[in-house]
Coordinates of C-alpha atoms in Angstrom, one line a residue:
M213 CA -37.2 -15.2 -4.5
A214 CA -34.1 -13.4 -3.2
G215 CA -31.9 -11.5 -5.6
I216 CA -28.1 -11.5 -5.5
L217 CA -25.4 -9.0 -4.3
Y218 CA -22.2 -8.7 -6.3
L219 CA -19.1 -7.0 -4.8
V220 CA -17.3 -5.9 -7.9
G221 CA -13.6 -4.9 -7.9
T222 CA -12.8 -1.9 -10.1
P223 CA -9.5 -0.3 -11.2
I224 CA -7.3 1.6 -8.7
G225 CA -6.2 3.9 -11.4
N226 CA -5.6 2.4 -14.9
L227 CA -8.9 1.6 -16.5
G228 CA -7.2 -1.2 -18.5
D229 CA -7.2 -3.3 -15.3
M230 CA -11.0 -3.6 -15.5
T231 CA -11.9 -7.3 -15.9
Y232 CA -14.2 -8.7 -18.6
R233 CA -16.3 -10.3 -15.9
A234 CA -16.7 -7.0 -13.9
V235 CA -18.0 -5.3 -17.1
E236 CA -20.4 -8.2 -17.8
V237 CA -21.8 -8.1 -14.2
L238 CA -22.3 -4.3 -14.2
Q239 CA -24.1 -4.6 -17.5
Q240 CA -26.5 -7.3 -16.2
V241 CA -27.4 -6.1 -12.7
D242 CA -30.6 -4.1 -12.0
F243 CA -28.7 -1.2 -10.5
I244 CA -25.3 -0.3 -8.9
A245 CA -24.6 1.0 -5.4
A246 CA -21.5 3.2 -5.4
E247 CA -19.4 5.0 -2.9
D248 CA -19.3 8.1 -5.1
T249 CA -21.9 8.1 -7.9
R250 CA -20.1 10.8 -9.8
H251 CA -16.8 8.9 -9.8
T252 CA -18.5 5.6 -10.8
R253 CA -20.5 7.3 -13.5
Q254 CA -17.2 8.2 -15.3
L255 CA -16.2 4.5 -15.1
L256 CA -19.5 3.3 -16.4
N257 CA -19.4 5.9 -19.3
H258 CA -16.0 4.7 -20.3
F259 CA -17.3 1.1 -20.7
Q260 CA -20.6 2.2 -22.1
I261 CA -22.6 0.8 -19.2
K262 CA -26.0 2.4 -18.7
K263 CA -27.4 1.4 -15.3
P264 CA -29.1 3.3 -12.5
L265 CA -26.9 4.4 -9.6
T266 CA -27.5 4.9 -5.9
S267 CA -25.0 6.1 -3.3
Y268 CA -23.8 3.9 -0.5
Y269 CA -21.0 5.2 1.7
E270 CA -20.0 5.6 5.3
H271 CA -22.3 8.5 6.2
N272 CA -25.5 7.2 4.6
K273 CA -25.0 3.4 5.1
E274 CA -27.5 3.2 8.0
A275 CA -30.2 4.8 6.0
K276 CA -29.4 2.9 2.8
T277 CA -28.8 -0.6 4.1
G278 CA -32.5 -1.3 4.7
Y279 CA -33.4 0.0 1.2
L280 CA -30.8 -2.2 -0.5
L281 CA -31.8 -5.3 1.5
S282 CA -35.4 -4.8 0.6
E283 CA -34.5 -4.6 -3.1
L284 CA -32.4 -7.7 -2.8
Q285 CA -35.2 -9.6 -1.1
A286 CA -37.5 -8.5 -3.9
G287 CA -35.3 -10.3 -6.3
K288 CA -33.1 -7.5 -7.6
A289 CA -29.5 -8.1 -8.6
I290 CA -27.3 -5.3 -7.2
A291 CA -23.6 -4.6 -7.7
L292 CA -21.7 -2.8 -5.0
V293 CA -18.5 -0.9 -6.1
S294 CA -16.1 1.4 -4.3
D295 CA -14.3 4.4 -5.7
A296 CA -11.3 2.2 -6.5
G297 CA -10.3 -1.4 -5.8
M298 CA -12.2 -4.0 -3.9
P299 CA -15.4 -2.9 -1.9
G300 CA -15.3 -4.0 1.7
I301 CA -11.8 -2.7 2.3
C302 CA -11.8 0.6 4.2
D303 CA -15.4 1.2 3.2
P304 CA -18.9 0.0 4.4
G305 CA -19.1 -2.8 1.9
M306 CA -18.4 -5.5 4.4
D307 CA -21.4 -4.3 6.5
L308 CA -23.7 -4.8 3.6
L309 CA -22.2 -8.1 2.8
N310 CA -22.8 -9.4 6.3
Y311 CA -26.4 -8.1 6.5
A312 CA -27.1 -9.8 3.1
R313 CA -25.7 -13.1 4.3
E314 CA -27.7 -12.9 7.5
A315 CA -30.9 -12.3 5.4
G316 CA -30.1 -15.4 3.3
I317 CA -29.2 -13.4 0.2
P318 CA -26.5 -14.9 -2.1
V319 CA -23.3 -12.8 -2.3
T320 CA -20.7 -13.1 -5.0
V321 CA -17.3 -11.4 -5.2
V322 CA -16.0 -10.3 -8.6
P323 CA -12.2 -10.0 -7.9
G324 CA -10.3 -7.0 -9.1
P325 CA -7.3 -4.8 -8.3
S326 CA -6.3 -4.0 -4.8
A327 CA -3.9 -1.3 -3.7
V328 CA -2.9 -3.4 -0.7
I329 CA -1.5 -6.3 -2.7
T330 CA -0.2 -4.0 -5.5
G331 CA 1.7 -1.8 -3.1
L332 CA 3.1 -4.8 -1.1
V333 CA 4.4 -6.5 -4.2
A334 CA 5.8 -3.2 -5.7
S335 CA 7.6 -2.5 -2.4
G336 CA 9.9 -5.5 -2.7
L337 CA 9.6 -6.1 1.1
A338 CA 8.8 -9.5 2.5
A339 CA 5.3 -10.3 1.2
V340 CA 4.6 -13.2 3.6
P341 CA 3.5 -12.8 6.3
F342 CA 2.0 -9.3 6.2
T343 CA -0.7 -7.3 8.0
F344 CA -2.9 -4.6 6.6
E345 CA -3.8 -1.8 9.1
G346 CA -5.9 0.5 6.9
F347 CA -5.8 4.2 7.5
L348 CA -3.8 5.6 10.4
E349 CA -5.7 7.7 13.0
R350 CA -6.1 11.4 12.2
E351 CA -5.1 12.7 15.7
K352 CA -1.4 12.6 16.6
K353 CA -1.8 11.1 20.0
T354 CA -4.1 8.3 18.9
R355 CA -2.0 7.7 15.8
Q356 CA 1.1 7.2 18.0
Q357 CA -0.8 4.9 20.2
Q358 CA -1.9 2.9 17.2
L359 CA 1.7 2.6 16.0
A360 CA 3.0 1.8 19.5
K361 CA 0.9 -1.3 19.5
L362 CA 2.7 -2.4 16.3
Q363 CA 6.2 -1.6 17.5
Q364 CA 7.0 -5.3 18.0
E365 CA 5.1 -6.5 15.0
T366 CA 7.4 -8.8 12.9
R367 CA 5.2 -9.0 9.8
T368 CA 5.4 -6.5 7.0
M369 CA 2.8 -3.7 7.7
I370 CA 0.7 -1.9 5.1
F371 CA -1.1 1.4 5.7
Y372 CA -3.2 3.7 3.6
E373 CA -2.5 7.5 4.0
T374 CA -3.7 10.8 2.5
P375 CA -1.3 13.4 1.1
H376 CA -1.9 16.0 3.8
R377 CA -1.2 13.6 6.6
L378 CA 1.8 11.8 5.0
L379 CA 4.6 13.6 6.6
A380 CA 3.0 13.5 10.1
A381 CA 2.5 9.8 9.7
L382 CA 6.1 9.3 8.6
K383 CA 7.5 11.3 11.5
D384 CA 5.4 9.3 14.0
M385 CA 6.6 6.1 12.4
A386 CA 10.2 7.3 12.8
A387 CA 9.5 8.1 16.5
V388 CA 7.9 4.7 17.2
F389 CA 9.7 2.2 14.8
G390 CA 13.0 4.0 14.6
A391 CA 14.2 6.3 11.7
T392 CA 16.3 3.5 10.2
R393 CA 13.4 1.0 9.7
E394 CA 13.1 0.1 6.1
M395 CA 9.9 1.0 4.2
A396 CA 8.4 1.8 0.8
V397 CA 6.1 4.7 -0.1
T398 CA 4.0 4.0 -3.1
R399 CA 1.6 6.4 -4.7
E400 CA -0.7 6.7 -7.7
L401 CA -0.4 2.9 -8.3
T402 CA -1.1 1.9 -11.9
K403 CA -1.5 5.5 -12.9
K404 CA 0.6 7.7 -15.2
F405 CA 2.7 9.2 -12.3
E406 CA 3.1 6.0 -10.3
E407 CA 5.9 6.2 -7.9
V408 CA 7.5 3.5 -5.7
R409 CA 10.2 4.9 -3.4
R410 CA 12.1 2.6 -1.0
G411 CA 14.5 3.4 1.8
T412 CA 14.6 4.1 5.5
I413 CA 11.7 6.0 7.2
Q414 CA 14.1 9.0 7.6
E415 CA 14.9 9.0 3.9
M416 CA 11.2 9.1 3.1
I417 CA 10.8 12.0 5.4
D418 CA 13.7 13.9 3.8
Y419 CA 12.4 13.2 0.3
F420 CA 8.8 14.3 0.9
T421 CA 9.7 17.3 3.0
N422 CA 11.5 18.7 0.0
L423 CA 8.6 18.3 -2.4
P424 CA 6.7 21.5 -3.1
A425 CA 3.3 19.6 -3.1
V426 CA 2.4 16.1 -2.4
K427 CA -0.5 14.6 -4.3
G428 CA -2.0 11.2 -4.9
E429 CA -3.2 8.2 -3.0
F430 CA -0.6 6.6 -0.8
C431 CA 0.1 3.0 0.3
L432 CA 2.9 2.7 2.9
V433 CA 4.7 -0.6 3.3
V434 CA 6.8 -0.9 6.4
A435 CA 9.2 -3.7 7.3
G436 CA 8.4 -5.7 10.4
N437 CA 10.5 -5.5 13.6
A438 CA 12.9 -8.5 12.9
L439 CA 15.3 -7.7 15.7
S440 CA 12.8 -8.3 18.4
Q441 CA 12.3 -12.0 17.5
A442 CA 15.8 -13.6 17.8
P443 CA 15.6 -15.9 20.8
A444 CA 18.7 -16.6 22.9
S445 CA 18.8 -20.2 21.9
Y446 CA 20.0 -19.3 18.4
D447 CA 22.6 -16.8 17.5
D448 CA 22.8 -15.0 14.2
K449 CA 25.7 -17.1 12.9
E450 CA 23.8 -20.3 13.4
L451 CA 20.7 -19.0 11.7
L452 CA 22.6 -17.6 8.8
A453 CA 24.5 -20.9 8.4
M454 CA 21.3 -22.8 8.4
R455 CA 19.8 -20.6 5.7
Q456 CA 22.9 -20.6 3.6
K457 CA 23.1 -24.3 3.7
R458 CA 19.6 -24.5 2.1
E459 CA 20.5 -21.8 -0.4
A460 CA 23.6 -23.8 -1.4
A461 CA 21.3 -26.8 -2.1
G462 CA 19.4 -24.6 -4.6
V463 CA 16.6 -23.3 -2.4
S464 CA 15.7 -19.6 -2.8
R465 CA 16.5 -17.2 0.0
K466 CA 12.8 -16.7 0.7
A467 CA 12.1 -20.4 0.9
A468 CA 15.2 -21.1 2.9
A469 CA 14.3 -18.5 5.4
K470 CA 10.8 -20.0 5.8
Q471 CA 12.2 -23.4 6.3
V472 CA 14.6 -22.2 9.0
A473 CA 11.8 -20.2 10.6
E474 CA 9.6 -23.3 10.9
E475 CA 12.5 -25.3 12.4
T476 CA 13.6 -22.7 14.9
G477 CA 10.6 -20.5 15.7
V478 CA 12.5 -17.4 14.7
A479 CA 10.7 -14.8 12.6
V480 CA 11.0 -15.3 8.8
N481 CA 11.8 -11.6 8.3
Y482 CA 14.7 -11.8 10.7
I483 CA 16.2 -14.9 9.1
Y484 CA 15.7 -13.4 5.6
R485 CA 17.6 -10.2 6.4
L486 CA 20.6 -11.8 8.1
G487 CA 23.7 -10.8 6.2
L488 CA 21.9 -8.0 4.3
D489 CA 22.2 -5.4 7.0

């Protein structure tokens, strides 16, 4: 009889965000597959969970997937965790999930914190719609090509970035999106030194250029290209009047912008920002 695979969300920083259900599942499974066993061992020790650990990460997934599937098919219950947040986002967790499903093995997700959603909400930028792009490419040329494909993107964009590539990424964003594009840089979310800084891309470049050392895990939230989506059939005054009419009737700015967008086909972000710039 097949076992079961649990994808368990863990805190992105503050251990107080660990859910009761996540603790219960980790206590009950036969063993835990972790992106970094040393990091996960610290988490388990904090919650007094004593379970065997095995590593499962990008560079050993091909060798380990067969082993994990055989254990699941033998009836074992396995929990998969990443270093922080939800497994399956920017790690090989989704590969294992799909292999398990193809093999007829039940898969259950135990929800937990996510830097994507936390960073998006903390940024204060339009939360709907948005697109998550993961980590930017390491090489400058391919990174710029990646950003160029998003130049006309109207949705709010979310990226992960490392400290040593932060400034290079910001400078490429300025070159492709324009230095005045609004964004938020969030780092160390839920941790003691959490920081959420919002402004133009150029303001972010100026700020982080002057810091002696940049540390932490970064989540970059960039406003979409609203200006590219105003069709000729509607001018700004008409769109603003349509939104303000709904606001005067008691509808929130966000809801009013959505209603006008549905009626006109103009991007929500564009309508929302009319009058703010």
